[in-house]
Amino acid sequence: MDEAPEVRQFSFWLGPWEVFTPDEVRVGTNHITPLFDRRYRRAPG
């Protein structure tokens, strides 16, 4: 049974990685930075 797209979990890279063209020319760097909602922080300890 297929799950609805909104309940699927994806794995992805966090942090920077270099981006290249199909000709293997470096064109830049992409970054994925996790964002946190302060309402969901755990209490210290």
Coordinates of N, CA and C in Angstrom, one line a residue:
M1 N 0.8 -1.2 0.0 CA 0.0 0.0 0.0 C 0.9 1.2 0.0
D2 N 0.6 2.2 -0.9 CA 1.4 3.4 -1.0 C 0.9 4.4 0.0
E3 N 1.9 5.1 0.6 CA 1.6 6.2 1.6 C 1.3 7.5 0.8
A4 N 0.5 8.3 1.4 CA 0.3 9.7 0.8 C 1.6 10.4 0.9
P5 N 1.9 11.3 -0.1 CA 3.2 12.0 -0.1 C 3.5 12.8 1.2
E6 N 2.4 13.3 1.8 CA 2.6 14.2 3.0 C 3.1 13.4 4.3
V7 N 3.0 12.0 4.2 CA 3.4 11.2 5.3 C 4.7 10.5 5.0
R8 N 5.3 10.6 3.9 CA 6.5 10.0 3.6 C 7.7 10.7 4.2
Q9 N 8.7 9.9 4.6 CA 9.9 10.5 5.2 C 11.0 10.4 4.2
F10 N 11.8 11.5 4.1 CA 12.9 11.6 3.1 C 14.2 11.7 3.9
S11 N 15.2 11.1 3.3 CA 16.6 11.3 3.8 C 17.2 12.4 2.9
F12 N 18.0 13.3 3.5 CA 18.7 14.3 2.7 C 19.9 14.7 3.4
W13 N 20.8 15.4 2.7 CA 22.0 15.9 3.2 C 21.8 17.2 3.9
L14 N 22.4 17.3 5.1 CA 22.4 18.6 5.8 C 23.8 19.1 5.7
G15 N 23.9 20.4 5.4 CA 25.2 21.1 5.3 C 25.5 21.5 3.9
P16 N 26.8 21.8 3.6 CA 27.1 22.3 2.3 C 27.5 21.2 1.4
W17 N 27.3 21.4 0.1 CA 27.8 20.5 -0.9 C 28.1 21.3 -2.2
E18 N 29.1 20.9 -3.0 CA 29.4 21.6 -4.2 C 28.5 21.2 -5.3
V19 N 28.2 22.1 -6.2 CA 27.3 21.9 -7.3 C 28.1 22.0 -8.6
F20 N 27.9 21.0 -9.5 CA 28.6 20.9 -10.8 C 27.7 20.9 -12.0
T21 N 28.1 21.3 -13.1 CA 27.4 21.2 -14.4 C 27.6 19.7 -14.9
P22 N 26.8 19.3 -15.9 CA 27.1 18.0 -16.5 C 28.5 17.8 -17.0
D23 N 29.2 18.9 -17.3 CA 30.5 18.9 -17.8 C 31.6 18.9 -16.7
E24 N 31.1 18.7 -15.5 CA 31.9 18.7 -14.3 C 32.6 20.0 -14.0
V25 N 32.0 21.1 -14.3 CA 32.5 22.4 -13.9 C 31.8 22.9 -12.7
R26 N 32.6 23.2 -11.6 CA 32.0 23.7 -10.4 C 31.3 25.0 -10.6
V27 N 30.0 25.1 -10.2 CA 29.3 26.3 -10.4 C 28.8 27.0 -9.0
G28 N 29.1 26.3 -7.9 CA 28.7 26.9 -6.7 C 28.6 25.9 -5.6
T29 N 28.0 26.4 -4.5 CA 27.8 25.5 -3.3 C 26.4 25.7 -2.8
N30 N 25.7 24.6 -2.5 CA 24.4 24.7 -1.9 C 24.5 24.4 -0.4
H31 N 23.6 24.9 0.4 CA 23.6 24.6 1.8 C 22.2 24.3 2.2
I32 N 22.0 23.3 3.1 CA 20.7 23.0 3.8 C 21.0 23.1 5.3
T33 N 20.4 24.1 5.9 CA 20.5 24.3 7.3 C 19.2 24.0 8.0
P34 N 19.3 23.1 9.0 CA 18.0 22.8 9.8 C 17.5 24.0 10.5
L35 N 16.2 24.2 10.5 CA 15.6 25.3 11.3 C 14.8 24.6 12.4
F36 N 14.8 25.3 13.5 CA 14.1 24.7 14.7 C 13.1 25.7 15.2
D37 N 11.9 25.2 15.6 CA 10.9 26.0 16.1 C 11.1 26.0 17.6
R38 N 11.2 27.2 18.2 CA 11.5 27.3 19.7 C 10.4 26.7 20.5
R39 N 9.2 26.6 20.0 CA 8.1 26.0 20.8 C 8.3 24.5 21.1
Y40 N 9.2 23.9 20.3 CA 9.4 22.4 20.4 C 10.7 22.1 21.1
R41 N 11.4 23.1 21.6 CA 12.7 22.8 22.3 C 12.4 22.0 23.6
R42 N 13.4 21.1 23.9 CA 13.3 20.4 25.1 C 13.8 21.2 26.3
A43 N 13.3 21.0 27.5 CA 13.8 21.7 28.6 C 15.2 21.2 29.0
P44 N 16.1 22.0 29.5 CA 17.4 21.6 29.9 C 17.4 20.5 30.9
G45 N 18.3 19.6 30.8 CA 18.5 18.6 31.8 C 17.7 17.4 31.5

